[in-house]
CSV table of C-alpha atoms in Angstrom, one decimal:
chain,number,residue,atom,x,y,z
A,686,MET,CA,-34.4,-55.6,16.2
A,687,LEU,CA,-36.1,-55.3,13.3
A,688,ALA,CA,-36.7,-58.5,11.5
A,689,VAL,CA,-38.0,-58.6,8.1
A,690,GLY,CA,-37.6,-62.2,5.5
A,691,VAL,CA,-39.1,-62.1,2.0
A,692,ILE,CA,-39.1,-64.9,-0.8
A,693,VAL,CA,-39.8,-62.3,-3.6
A,694,THR,CA,-38.5,-58.8,-3.5
A,695,THR,CA,-40.6,-55.2,-4.6
A,696,PRO,CA,-39.6,-52.1,-5.4
A,697,ALA,CA,-41.3,-51.4,-2.1
A,698,ILE,CA,-39.5,-53.5,0.5
A,699,ALA,CA,-36.5,-52.6,-1.9
A,700,LYS,CA,-36.5,-49.0,-0.9
A,701,SER,CA,-37.2,-49.5,2.6
A,702,GLU,CA,-33.8,-51.7,3.7
A,703,PRO,CA,-32.1,-48.0,3.5
A,704,VAL,CA,-34.6,-47.0,6.2
A,705,LEU,CA,-34.5,-50.7,8.4
A,706,ALA,CA,-30.8,-50.0,7.9
A,707,SER,CA,-30.3,-46.4,9.0
A,708,VAL,CA,-32.7,-47.4,11.9
A,709,ASP,CA,-30.9,-50.3,13.3
A,710,TRP,CA,-27.2,-48.0,13.2
A,711,VAL,CA,-29.4,-44.9,15.2
A,712,VAL,CA,-30.6,-47.9,17.7
A,713,SER,CA,-26.5,-48.8,17.5
A,714,GLN,CA,-25.0,-45.5,18.1
A,715,ILE,CA,-28.4,-44.8,21.0
A,716,GLU,CA,-27.9,-48.5,23.0
A,717,PRO,CA,-23.6,-47.1,24.0
A,718,LEU,CA,-25.2,-43.7,25.2
A,719,GLU,CA,-27.6,-45.1,27.2
A,720,GLU,CA,-25.0,-47.5,29.0
A,721,ARG,CA,-23.1,-44.0,29.8
A,722,ILE,CA,-26.0,-42.2,30.9
A,723,ASN,CA,-26.7,-44.9,33.6
A,724,ALA,CA,-23.8,-45.2,34.5
A,725,LEU,CA,-23.4,-41.3,35.2
A,726,GLU,CA,-26.0,-41.1,37.2
A,727,GLU,CA,-25.1,-44.0,39.6
A,728,ARG,CA,-22.2,-42.1,40.3
A,729,VAL,CA,-24.0,-39.4,41.1
A,730,ASP,CA,-25.8,-40.7,43.2
A,731,GLU,CA,-22.6,-42.5,44.5
A,732,LEU,CA,-20.7,-38.5,44.6
A,733,GLU,CA,-24.5,-37.0,45.9
A,734,GLY,CA,-24.6,-39.6,49.1
A,735,ASP,CA,-20.8,-39.0,50.2
A,736,VAL,CA,-21.5,-35.2,49.7
A,737,GLU,CA,-24.3,-35.6,52.7
A,738,ASP,CA,-21.7,-38.2,54.6
A,739,LEU,CA,-19.3,-35.0,54.4
A,740,GLN,CA,-21.4,-32.5,55.4
A,741,GLU,CA,-23.4,-34.9,58.9
A,742,GLU,CA,-19.9,-35.2,59.8
A,743,GLN,CA,-19.2,-31.6,59.6
A,744,ASN,CA,-21.9,-30.4,61.5
A,745,ASN,CA,-21.2,-33.3,64.3
């Protein structure tokens, strides 16, 4: 995460605060999506394994 420590506030820093807040918001939106994507990828791997097992059973 981004951390900014400033003793004196300048106009440039004041203008950057909304940008930093926007970056934090975007990151907070992406992280849960990334977790869901990872969980779905794991589930797809499990299901692919199940399909392979069923195909082997069917061939025997």
